Coordinates of C-alpha atoms and ligand atoms in Angstrom, one line a residue:
M166 CA -37.1 -115.3 241.1
S167 CA -39.5 -113.2 243.2
A168 CA -39.0 -112.6 246.9
Q169 CA -41.6 -114.2 249.0
A170 CA -42.7 -113.1 252.4
T171 CA -40.9 -116.1 253.8
D172 CA -37.5 -115.1 252.2
H173 CA -34.9 -114.4 254.8
Y174 CA -31.5 -112.9 254.3
E175 CA -28.7 -113.1 256.8
L176 CA -25.8 -110.6 257.3
F177 CA -22.7 -111.5 255.3
I178 CA -19.6 -111.5 257.4
G179 CA -16.2 -113.2 256.7
G180 CA -17.6 -115.0 253.7
K181 CA -20.5 -116.6 255.7
E182 CA -24.1 -115.9 256.3
S183 CA -24.5 -114.6 259.9
P184 CA -27.7 -114.3 261.9
G185 CA -26.2 -111.4 263.9
S186 CA -25.3 -111.6 267.6
G187 CA -28.7 -110.7 268.9
G188 CA -30.6 -112.9 266.5
E189 CA -33.0 -110.0 265.7
R190 CA -34.8 -109.8 262.4
R191 CA -36.4 -106.9 260.5
E192 CA -39.2 -106.9 257.9
V193 CA -38.5 -105.4 254.5
L194 CA -41.5 -103.9 252.7
N195 CA -42.7 -103.5 249.1
P196 CA -43.4 -99.7 248.6
A197 CA -46.1 -100.5 246.1
T198 CA -48.2 -102.3 248.7
N199 CA -46.5 -101.6 252.1
R200 CA -46.5 -105.4 252.7
P201 CA -43.5 -107.4 253.8
I202 CA -41.5 -109.2 251.1
A203 CA -38.7 -110.6 253.2
T204 CA -36.9 -110.3 256.5
T205 CA -33.2 -109.7 257.2
A206 CA -31.0 -110.3 260.2
L207 CA -30.4 -107.0 262.0
A208 CA -26.9 -106.2 263.1
R209 CA -25.9 -104.7 266.4
P210 CA -22.8 -102.5 266.8
E211 CA -20.9 -105.7 267.9
D212 CA -21.7 -107.3 264.5
A213 CA -20.2 -104.2 262.9
R214 CA -17.0 -104.7 264.8
H215 CA -17.1 -108.4 263.9
A216 CA -17.3 -107.4 260.2
M217 CA -14.4 -105.0 260.6
E218 CA -12.3 -107.7 262.2
A219 CA -13.2 -110.1 259.4
A220 CA -12.2 -107.5 256.8
E221 CA -9.0 -106.6 258.6
T222 CA -8.0 -110.3 258.9
A223 CA -8.8 -110.9 255.2
F224 CA -6.9 -107.8 254.1
R225 CA -3.8 -109.0 256.0
T226 CA -3.9 -112.7 255.2
S227 CA -5.7 -113.3 251.8
W228 CA -4.1 -112.8 248.4
W229 CA -6.4 -109.9 247.6
A230 CA -4.3 -107.0 248.6
T231 CA -0.9 -108.3 247.6
D232 CA -1.3 -110.4 244.5
D233 CA -1.3 -109.3 240.9
G234 CA -4.1 -106.7 240.2
G235 CA -4.9 -108.7 237.1
K236 CA -6.1 -111.5 239.3
R237 CA -8.5 -109.2 241.1
A238 CA -9.6 -108.0 237.7
R239 CA -10.6 -111.5 236.7
V240 CA -12.6 -112.0 239.8
L241 CA -14.4 -108.6 239.4
L242 CA -15.2 -109.5 235.8
K243 CA -16.6 -112.8 236.9
L244 CA -18.8 -110.9 239.4
A245 CA -19.9 -108.6 236.6
G246 CA -20.7 -111.7 234.5
S247 CA -22.6 -113.3 237.3
I248 CA -24.7 -110.1 237.9
E249 CA -25.3 -109.9 234.2
T250 CA -26.4 -113.6 234.0
H251 CA -28.8 -112.9 236.9
A252 CA -29.7 -109.4 235.8
E253 CA -33.4 -110.1 235.8
E254 CA -33.3 -111.5 239.3
F255 CA -31.4 -108.5 240.6
A256 CA -33.7 -106.1 238.8
R257 CA -36.8 -107.7 240.1
L258 CA -35.5 -107.8 243.7
E259 CA -34.5 -104.1 243.4
T260 CA -37.9 -103.1 242.1
L261 CA -39.8 -105.2 244.7
N262 CA -37.7 -103.6 247.5
M263 CA -37.3 -100.0 246.3
G264 CA -40.3 -99.5 244.1
K265 CA -38.7 -98.2 240.9
T266 CA -39.9 -99.6 237.6
L267 CA -38.4 -102.7 236.2
R268 CA -37.1 -100.7 233.2
E269 CA -35.2 -98.5 235.7
S270 CA -33.9 -101.4 237.7
R271 CA -32.7 -103.1 234.6
G272 CA -30.9 -99.9 233.7
D273 CA -29.3 -99.8 237.2
V274 CA -28.1 -103.4 236.8
A275 CA -26.6 -102.7 233.4
F276 CA -24.8 -99.7 234.9
I277 CA -23.5 -101.9 237.8
V278 CA -22.1 -104.5 235.3
R279 CA -20.4 -101.7 233.3
T280 CA -19.0 -100.2 236.5
L281 CA -17.5 -103.5 237.6
E282 CA -16.0 -104.1 234.1
Y283 CA -14.6 -100.6 234.1
V284 CA -12.9 -100.8 237.5
A285 CA -11.7 -104.3 236.7
G286 CA -9.9 -102.8 233.8
L287 CA -8.1 -100.4 236.2
A288 CA -7.1 -103.0 238.8
D289 CA -3.8 -103.8 237.0
K290 CA -3.0 -100.2 236.2
I291 CA -2.3 -99.0 239.7
Q292 CA 1.2 -97.8 239.5
G293 CA 3.8 -95.4 241.0
E294 CA 6.4 -93.1 239.6
T295 CA 10.2 -92.8 239.6
I296 CA 11.4 -89.4 240.7
P297 CA 14.8 -88.1 239.8
V298 CA 16.7 -87.0 243.0
P299 CA 20.3 -85.7 243.6
G300 CA 23.2 -88.0 244.4
P301 CA 23.5 -91.7 243.9
R302 CA 20.0 -92.4 244.9
F303 CA 16.9 -94.0 243.5
D304 CA 13.4 -92.7 244.4
Y305 CA 10.1 -94.2 243.6
T306 CA 6.5 -94.2 244.8
L307 CA 4.2 -97.1 245.5
R308 CA 0.4 -97.1 245.5
E309 CA -1.0 -99.3 248.3
P310 CA -4.6 -100.2 249.2
L311 CA -5.9 -98.4 252.2
G312 CA -6.9 -101.4 254.2
V313 CA -10.5 -101.7 255.4
T314 CA -12.9 -99.3 253.6
V315 CA -16.4 -98.6 254.8
H316 CA -19.3 -97.9 252.4
I317 CA -22.6 -96.5 253.5
A318 CA -25.4 -96.4 250.9
P319 CA -28.8 -94.8 250.5
W320 CA -32.1 -96.4 249.4
N321 CA -32.7 -94.7 246.0
Y322 CA -30.3 -96.7 243.9
P323 CA -29.6 -99.4 246.5
L324 CA -27.1 -101.7 244.7
L325 CA -25.8 -99.2 242.1
L326 CA -24.7 -96.6 244.6
A327 CA -23.2 -99.3 246.9
L328 CA -21.2 -100.9 244.2
R329 CA -20.1 -97.5 242.7
S330 CA -17.7 -97.2 245.6
V331 CA -17.3 -100.8 246.6
G332 CA -16.2 -101.8 243.1
P333 CA -13.2 -99.4 242.9
A334 CA -12.3 -100.1 246.5
L335 CA -12.1 -103.8 245.7
A336 CA -10.2 -103.2 242.5
A337 CA -7.6 -101.3 244.5
G338 CA -7.1 -104.3 246.8
N339 CA -9.1 -103.2 249.8
A340 CA -11.4 -105.2 252.1
V341 CA -14.8 -103.6 252.3
V342 CA -17.7 -103.4 254.7
L343 CA -20.9 -102.2 253.2
K344 CA -23.9 -101.0 255.1
P345 CA -26.9 -100.6 252.8
A346 CA -29.9 -98.4 253.8
S347 CA -32.2 -100.1 256.2
L348 CA -35.2 -99.8 253.8
T349 CA -33.4 -101.5 250.9
P350 CA -30.8 -104.1 251.9
L351 CA -31.8 -107.1 249.7
T352 CA -29.7 -106.6 246.5
A353 CA -26.6 -105.9 248.5
L354 CA -26.9 -109.1 250.5
R355 CA -27.6 -111.0 247.3
C356 CA -24.5 -109.5 245.7
A357 CA -22.3 -110.5 248.6
R358 CA -23.1 -114.1 247.8
A359 CA -22.4 -113.6 244.1
A360 CA -19.0 -112.0 245.0
K361 CA -18.0 -115.1 247.1
E362 CA -19.0 -117.4 244.2
A363 CA -17.0 -115.2 241.8
G364 CA -13.9 -115.8 243.9
V365 CA -13.7 -112.8 246.2
P366 CA -11.8 -114.2 249.3
D367 CA -13.8 -114.6 252.5
G368 CA -13.8 -111.4 254.5
I369 CA -13.0 -109.1 251.6
F370 CA -16.6 -108.2 251.0
N371 CA -18.9 -107.9 254.0
V372 CA -22.4 -106.6 254.3
V373 CA -24.1 -105.6 257.6
V374 CA -27.7 -104.4 257.8
G375 CA -28.6 -102.2 260.8
N376 CA -29.5 -98.7 261.9
G377 CA -27.3 -96.0 260.6
S378 CA -26.9 -94.2 263.8
E379 CA -25.7 -97.3 265.7
V380 CA -24.2 -99.7 263.2
G381 CA -23.1 -97.1 260.7
E382 CA -21.4 -95.1 263.3
A383 CA -19.8 -98.2 264.8
L384 CA -18.2 -98.9 261.4
V385 CA -17.0 -95.4 260.9
T386 CA -15.5 -95.0 264.4
D387 CA -13.9 -98.4 264.4
L388 CA -10.1 -98.1 264.6
R389 CA -9.7 -100.4 261.6
C390 CA -11.7 -98.2 259.3
R391 CA -9.3 -96.5 256.8
S392 CA -11.8 -94.5 254.7
V393 CA -15.6 -93.9 254.4
S394 CA -17.6 -93.6 251.2
F395 CA -21.0 -92.1 252.0
T396 CA -23.9 -91.4 249.8
G397 CA -27.0 -89.9 251.4
S398 CA -28.4 -86.8 253.1
G399 CA -26.4 -83.7 253.9
E400 CA -27.2 -84.0 257.6
V401 CA -25.8 -87.5 257.9
G402 CA -22.9 -86.6 255.6
L403 CA -21.8 -83.9 257.9
R404 CA -21.9 -86.3 260.8
I405 CA -19.7 -88.8 258.9
A406 CA -17.3 -86.0 257.9
E407 CA -16.9 -85.1 261.6
L408 CA -16.4 -88.7 262.7
A409 CA -13.8 -89.3 259.9
A410 CA -12.0 -86.0 260.6
R411 CA -11.6 -87.1 264.3
R412 CA -9.9 -90.2 263.1
V413 CA -7.9 -88.4 260.4
I414 CA -9.3 -90.7 257.6
P415 CA -10.6 -89.6 254.2
S416 CA -14.3 -89.4 253.5
T417 CA -16.0 -89.2 250.1
L418 CA -19.4 -87.6 250.4
E419 CA -22.1 -87.7 247.8
L420 CA -25.0 -85.7 249.2
G421 CA -28.1 -83.9 248.0
G422 CA -29.0 -81.6 245.2
K423 CA -31.4 -78.9 244.0
S424 CA -30.4 -79.1 240.4
P425 CA -31.4 -76.3 237.9
V426 CA -32.5 -77.0 234.3
V427 CA -32.1 -73.8 232.3
V428 CA -34.1 -73.5 229.1
F429 CA -33.3 -70.7 226.6
P430 CA -35.9 -69.5 224.1
D431 CA -34.1 -71.2 221.1
A432 CA -34.1 -74.7 222.6
D433 CA -35.9 -77.6 221.1
L434 CA -38.9 -77.5 223.4
D435 CA -40.2 -81.0 222.7
R436 CA -36.9 -82.6 223.5
A437 CA -36.4 -80.3 226.5
A438 CA -39.8 -81.2 227.9
K439 CA -39.0 -84.9 227.6
G440 CA -35.6 -84.4 229.2
I441 CA -37.1 -82.3 232.0
G442 CA -39.7 -85.1 232.7
F443 CA -37.1 -87.8 232.8
G444 CA -34.9 -85.7 235.1
I445 CA -37.5 -85.1 237.7
F446 CA -40.0 -87.9 237.4
G447 CA -37.4 -90.7 236.8
N448 CA -37.1 -92.9 239.9
A449 CA -40.2 -91.0 241.1
G450 CA -37.9 -88.0 241.6
Q451 CA -35.9 -89.8 244.3
M452 CA -32.6 -88.8 242.7
C453 CA -29.8 -86.8 244.2
W454 CA -29.3 -85.0 240.9
A455 CA -33.0 -84.6 240.0
G456 CA -33.5 -81.6 237.8
S457 CA -36.0 -80.2 240.4
R458 CA -35.8 -76.5 239.4
L459 CA -36.9 -75.5 235.9
I460 CA -35.5 -72.1 235.1
V461 CA -37.2 -71.1 231.9
A462 CA -37.0 -68.0 229.7
R463 CA -40.2 -66.0 230.3
S464 CA -40.9 -65.7 226.6
I465 CA -41.4 -69.5 226.3
H466 CA -42.7 -70.1 229.8
D467 CA -46.3 -71.0 228.8
E468 CA -45.4 -73.1 225.8
L469 CA -42.8 -75.2 227.6
L470 CA -44.9 -75.6 230.7
G471 CA -47.8 -76.9 228.5
K472 CA -45.4 -79.5 227.1
V473 CA -44.0 -80.5 230.5
R474 CA -47.5 -80.8 231.9
A475 CA -48.4 -83.2 229.0
V476 CA -45.3 -85.3 229.7
A477 CA -46.2 -85.4 233.5
E478 CA -49.8 -86.3 232.8
G479 CA -48.8 -88.9 230.2
L480 CA -46.9 -91.0 232.7
R481 CA -48.5 -94.2 233.9
L482 CA -48.2 -94.8 237.6
G483 CA -48.0 -98.4 238.8
P484 CA -46.1 -101.0 240.8
G485 CA -42.6 -101.1 239.4
T486 CA -43.1 -104.8 238.7
E487 CA -45.8 -104.0 236.0
E488 CA -44.0 -103.8 232.7
N489 CA -46.0 -100.8 231.5
A490 CA -45.5 -98.7 234.5
D491 CA -43.6 -95.4 233.9
M492 CA -43.3 -94.3 237.5
G493 CA -43.4 -96.4 240.7
P494 CA -44.2 -95.4 244.3
L495 CA -42.1 -93.4 246.7
V496 CA -40.0 -95.6 248.9
S497 CA -42.0 -95.3 252.1
P498 CA -45.1 -93.7 253.7
D499 CA -42.8 -91.3 255.6
Q500 CA -41.2 -90.1 252.3
L501 CA -44.6 -89.7 250.7
D502 CA -45.8 -87.5 253.7
R503 CA -42.6 -85.4 253.5
V504 CA -43.1 -84.8 249.8
V505 CA -46.8 -84.0 250.0
G506 CA -45.9 -81.6 252.9
F507 CA -43.7 -79.5 250.5
V508 CA -46.6 -79.3 248.0
T509 CA -49.2 -78.3 250.6
E510 CA -46.9 -75.6 251.9
A511 CA -46.3 -74.2 248.4
R512 CA -50.0 -74.2 247.6
D513 CA -50.9 -72.5 250.9
S514 CA -48.4 -69.8 250.2
G515 CA -50.1 -68.9 246.9
A516 CA -48.1 -71.0 244.3
T517 CA -50.0 -72.7 241.5
V518 CA -49.9 -76.5 241.4
V519 CA -50.1 -77.0 237.6
T520 CA -50.6 -80.8 237.8
G521 CA -50.4 -83.6 240.4
G522 CA -49.7 -82.8 244.0
A523 CA -51.8 -85.5 245.7
K524 CA -51.3 -89.0 246.9
V525 CA -53.2 -91.6 244.8
A526 CA -56.1 -92.3 247.2
E527 CA -58.3 -94.6 245.1
G528 CA -58.0 -97.8 243.2
P529 CA -55.4 -100.5 243.8
L530 CA -52.6 -98.0 244.1
R531 CA -54.0 -96.5 247.2
E532 CA -52.2 -99.1 249.3
G533 CA -48.8 -98.0 248.1
N534 CA -46.9 -94.7 248.3
F535 CA -48.0 -93.2 244.9
L536 CA -47.8 -89.5 244.2
A537 CA -48.8 -88.1 240.8
P538 CA -46.0 -86.2 238.9
T539 CA -46.2 -82.7 240.2
V540 CA -45.4 -79.3 238.7
I541 CA -45.5 -76.1 240.7
D542 CA -45.4 -72.6 239.2
Q543 CA -45.6 -69.0 240.4
L544 CA -43.1 -69.6 243.1
A545 CA -40.9 -67.2 245.0
P546 CA -37.2 -68.1 244.8
S547 CA -37.3 -68.2 248.6
A548 CA -40.0 -70.8 248.8
R549 CA -39.0 -74.0 250.7
V550 CA -39.9 -76.2 247.7
V551 CA -37.4 -74.2 245.6
R552 CA -34.6 -74.2 248.2
D553 CA -34.7 -77.6 249.9
E554 CA -34.3 -81.1 248.4
V555 CA -37.7 -82.6 248.1
F556 CA -36.6 -86.1 246.8
G557 CA -39.9 -86.7 245.1
P558 CA -41.6 -86.1 241.7
V559 CA -42.0 -82.4 242.2
L560 CA -40.8 -79.8 239.7
S561 CA -40.5 -76.1 240.8
V562 CA -40.7 -73.5 238.0
L563 CA -39.0 -70.1 238.0
S564 CA -38.7 -67.7 235.0
F565 CA -35.9 -65.4 233.8
D566 CA -35.6 -62.4 231.5
S567 CA -31.8 -62.5 230.7
P568 CA -29.0 -65.1 230.6
E569 CA -27.4 -63.3 233.6
E570 CA -30.6 -63.7 235.6
A571 CA -30.8 -67.4 234.6
V572 CA -27.3 -68.1 235.9
K573 CA -28.0 -66.1 239.1
L574 CA -31.2 -68.1 239.8
A575 CA -29.5 -71.4 238.9
N576 CA -26.6 -70.8 241.3
D577 CA -28.8 -69.4 244.1
T578 CA -28.7 -72.7 246.0
R579 CA -26.5 -74.2 248.7
Y580 CA -26.2 -77.3 246.5
G581 CA -24.1 -77.9 243.3
L582 CA -24.4 -81.4 242.1
F583 CA -25.8 -81.1 238.6
A584 CA -27.3 -78.6 236.1
S585 CA -28.5 -78.8 232.6
V586 CA -28.7 -76.2 229.8
W587 CA -31.0 -76.4 226.8
T588 CA -30.1 -74.2 223.8
K589 CA -29.1 -74.5 220.2
D590 CA -26.6 -71.7 220.5
L591 CA -23.0 -73.0 220.9
A592 CA -21.7 -69.9 222.7
T593 CA -24.6 -69.9 225.2
A594 CA -24.2 -73.6 225.8
H595 CA -20.5 -73.4 226.7
T596 CA -20.6 -70.0 228.4
V597 CA -23.4 -70.9 230.7
S598 CA -21.9 -74.4 231.4
R599 CA -18.8 -72.7 232.7
Q600 CA -20.8 -70.3 234.9
L601 CA -23.0 -72.9 236.5
E602 CA -21.7 -74.0 240.0
A603 CA -22.2 -77.7 239.6
G604 CA -20.0 -80.8 239.5
M605 CA -21.8 -82.0 236.4
V606 CA -23.5 -80.2 233.5
T607 CA -25.4 -81.6 230.6
V608 CA -26.2 -79.7 227.4
N609 CA -29.4 -80.7 225.6
E610 CA -29.6 -83.9 227.6
A611 CA -31.4 -85.1 230.7
P612 CA -29.1 -86.2 233.6
A613 CA -26.7 -88.8 232.2
T614 CA -23.6 -90.4 233.5
F615 CA -21.2 -93.3 232.7
P616 CA -18.7 -95.3 234.8
Q617 CA -15.9 -93.4 233.0
T618 CA -17.3 -89.9 233.8
P619 CA -16.6 -88.3 237.2
F620 CA -19.6 -87.9 239.4
G621 CA -19.5 -85.4 242.3
G622 CA -20.8 -82.2 243.7
Y623 CA -19.8 -78.6 244.4
K624 CA -20.8 -76.8 247.6
E625 CA -23.0 -78.7 250.0
S626 CA -23.6 -81.5 247.5
G627 CA -20.4 -83.3 248.6
L628 CA -16.7 -83.8 248.7
G629 CA -14.6 -85.9 246.3
F630 CA -15.7 -87.7 243.2
E631 CA -16.9 -91.2 242.3
Q632 CA -16.5 -92.8 238.9
G633 CA -14.0 -91.8 236.3
L634 CA -10.4 -92.8 235.5
H635 CA -9.0 -91.8 238.9
V636 CA -11.6 -93.6 241.1
V637 CA -9.6 -96.8 241.8
E638 CA -6.5 -94.7 242.6
S639 CA -8.6 -92.7 245.1
Y640 CA -8.8 -95.9 247.2
T641 CA -5.0 -96.2 247.5
R642 CA -2.4 -94.3 249.4
R643 CA 1.0 -93.2 248.2
K644 CA 4.3 -94.2 249.7
N645 CA 7.7 -92.7 248.7
V646 CA 10.7 -94.9 248.8
L647 CA 14.2 -93.4 248.7
V648 CA 17.1 -95.8 248.1
N649 CA 20.7 -94.9 248.8
L650 CA 22.8 -96.5 246.1
G651 CA 25.9 -96.9 248.2
S652 CA 28.3 -94.0 248.1
A653 CA 29.8 -93.3 251.6
K654 CA 28.7 -89.7 251.6
P655 CA 25.9 -89.0 249.2
K656 CA 25.9 -85.4 247.9
R657 CA 22.9 -83.3 249.0
Ligands
LIG952 P1 -29.6 -90.9 254.8 O1 -30.7 -90.8 255.7 O2 -28.5 -89.9 254.9 O3 -29.0 -92.4 254.8 C1 -28.0 -92.8 254.0 C2 -27.3 -94.0 254.7 O4 -26.6 -93.5 255.9 C3 -28.2 -95.1 255.2 O5 -27.5 -96.3 255.0 C4 -28.4 -94.8 256.6 O6 -28.8 -95.9 257.4 C5 -27.0 -94.3 257.0 N1 -27.0 -93.5 258.2 C6 -27.9 -92.8 258.8 N2 -27.5 -92.1 259.9 C7 -26.2 -92.5 260.1 C8 -25.1 -92.2 261.0 N3 -25.3 -91.4 262.0 N4 -23.9 -92.7 260.8 C9 -23.7 -93.5 259.8 N5 -24.6 -93.9 258.8 C10 -25.8 -93.4 259.0 O7 -30.0 -90.8 253.2 P2 -31.3 -91.5 252.5 O8 -32.5 -90.9 253.1 O9 -31.1 -93.0 252.6 O10 -31.0 -91.1 251.0 C11 -31.5 -89.9 250.5 C12 -30.4 -88.9 250.4 O11 -29.3 -89.4 249.7 C13 -30.8 -87.6 249.7 O12 -30.4 -86.5 250.4 C14 -30.0 -87.7 248.3 O13 -29.8 -86.5 247.7 C15 -28.8 -88.4 248.7 N6 -28.1 -89.0 247.6 C16 -27.0 -88.5 247.0 C17 -26.4 -89.1 245.9 C18 -25.1 -88.5 245.3 O14 -24.4 -89.2 244.6 N7 -24.7 -87.3 245.6 C19 -26.9 -90.2 245.4 C20 -28.1 -90.7 245.9 C21 -28.7 -90.1 247.0 P3 -30.4 -96.1 257.7 O15 -31.0 -96.5 256.4 O16 -30.3 -97.2 258.7 O17 -30.9 -94.8 258.3
LIG953 MG1 -32.7 -91.4 256.1

C-alpha cells in the first residue's frame, strides 16, 4: 500500500474512528518532497477528554484489567503477528511520513514486533510477594495496573517510540491514550485499527492527533491520567514533569542527548569509522542517542577522520522509498534550517567543515529536506554545535591526549543518554565504560538496543527507563494487604 494524497485518517477513540469534535483536518507531508500524502482529523482538547473518558470506562468495564494476563498476552501476540504480516505496509507508511529509508523503517517494524512479543511474555508474570509479619497474620502484595496511562511520542521513530511504552502499559492491563507527534501520526493511527482487530477491547487503545501544547497538555492534566510516558525534547519534558508533579503522578521522560564516541589509538579504525557513521548518519542523525561527538585520540585523529569522511561521502542520499538510498531527508524544512544554522555558526566561528554542511540545492532532491552528511573539526568544547543537541547528520570532532582527558571531555555535557568506547584493551573498555556518565554504553559497537535491554538516560537525558525486564511492572502500582487470621488480640 502507498498513502495517496486522498488518504484520510480519523482519530481513534473508544474503538471507533472519530472525525473529532471540530471536524478539522490537517495535511501530513512527505519530507522527501514536502508534498501532502494524507490528511488526519485534528483533535481539540475536548477530544482529548473524550479519549480519556473512553479509556477510563474501558478500564473499569472491559476484561482487560482484571482477567488473566495470559489472555492479554495472546491479544498482544496477535497484534505483533498482524504488524509482522503487514510489515511492508507499516514500513512504507513510516518512510513516506517520516523520511527515513525503507531499510530503517523495516528495522523499526521488526523492533516493534519483538517489543510486543517481549512484553506479551511478561503479561502473565506480574506478581506480588508474601511477607512474613508477626502474630497470626498473613501479608501479601498485589500489583495492579495504574488505570489510564498517557503516552506522548516524537517524530523520529514514530511508531517504535510510541509502542515502546504503549506495549508494556497494555501488557500490565492499563488503558492507554497515545498522542503521536503532529508531523508523523499515520502509523499510530494504522496501528490502533490493527489493535482492535487483534482483540484489544474498545477504549483500551486510543489515539488522538493534535497540537502538543493543547491536546498533549489536556491529556496530562486530565484527572483520569495516572501516568505519563514522554519521549521528546528536554524543554517539553520539563513541562510534562511539572504538570505530572502537580498531579502527583509518575512520569517517564526520554529526552535528548549529546552522546560521545571515544576512540582510543588501539581501536580497529575501519570498524570504528563504520560504527561512527551509523551512529550519526543513521535516521539522518535524528536520533536521541546519536553519537554526535567524536572524541578521538590525537595520535589517530587524521587517520580516523579520513575514514569517517569516506564513510560520510559514500552515503547515497535519496527519498527513503528508494531501495538504494542510505540516508533520507530531515523531517521538515524547519528542522533542516535549524541544523544548517548550527553548521553555519560553527563555520563562522572558525571551525573546519570537513565534509557536507549544505542543503542539497540541485537536482530532484532539492524539493525535499536533504542535508549532506556533515563532519566538523577544530571545534572548541564550548561551541554550540558541541554542547547542544543538533538532531541532524552533523558530527563534531574533539581530540584528547590521555584517557583522563577523554573521559572528562565525554562527560562535559548536561546530557547522559548514551556513549560508546572503541578499544581492543579490555581494561580500558571496562574502566572507561564505568567512568562514562550515560545510561547506556556500547563497546566496539554503534548504538544498539533490544527490547530486553534497559533504555534510559542520566542527567538531563531523562528520568526512568523503558525496555528491559522491569518495564511492564513499571506500569503497575503495589498494594499491601494485611490479613488478621483471627486471634482476639494479635501480638504486636
Ligand atoms: P518535542 O517537540 O518535545 O515533541 C514531542 C511530543 O510532545 C510531540 O508529540 C509533541 O506534539 C508533544 N508536545 C509538545 N509540546 C507539548 C506540551 N506542552 N505538552 C504535551 N505534549 C507536548 O520533540 P520532537 O521535536 O518531536 O522530537 C525530538 C526530541 O525527542 C529530541 O530532543 C530527541 O532527543 C528526543 N528523543 C528522545 C528519545 C529518548 O528515548 N531519549 C528518543 C527519541 C527522541 P507536537 O508534535 O504537536 O508538537
Ligand atoms: Mg517539537
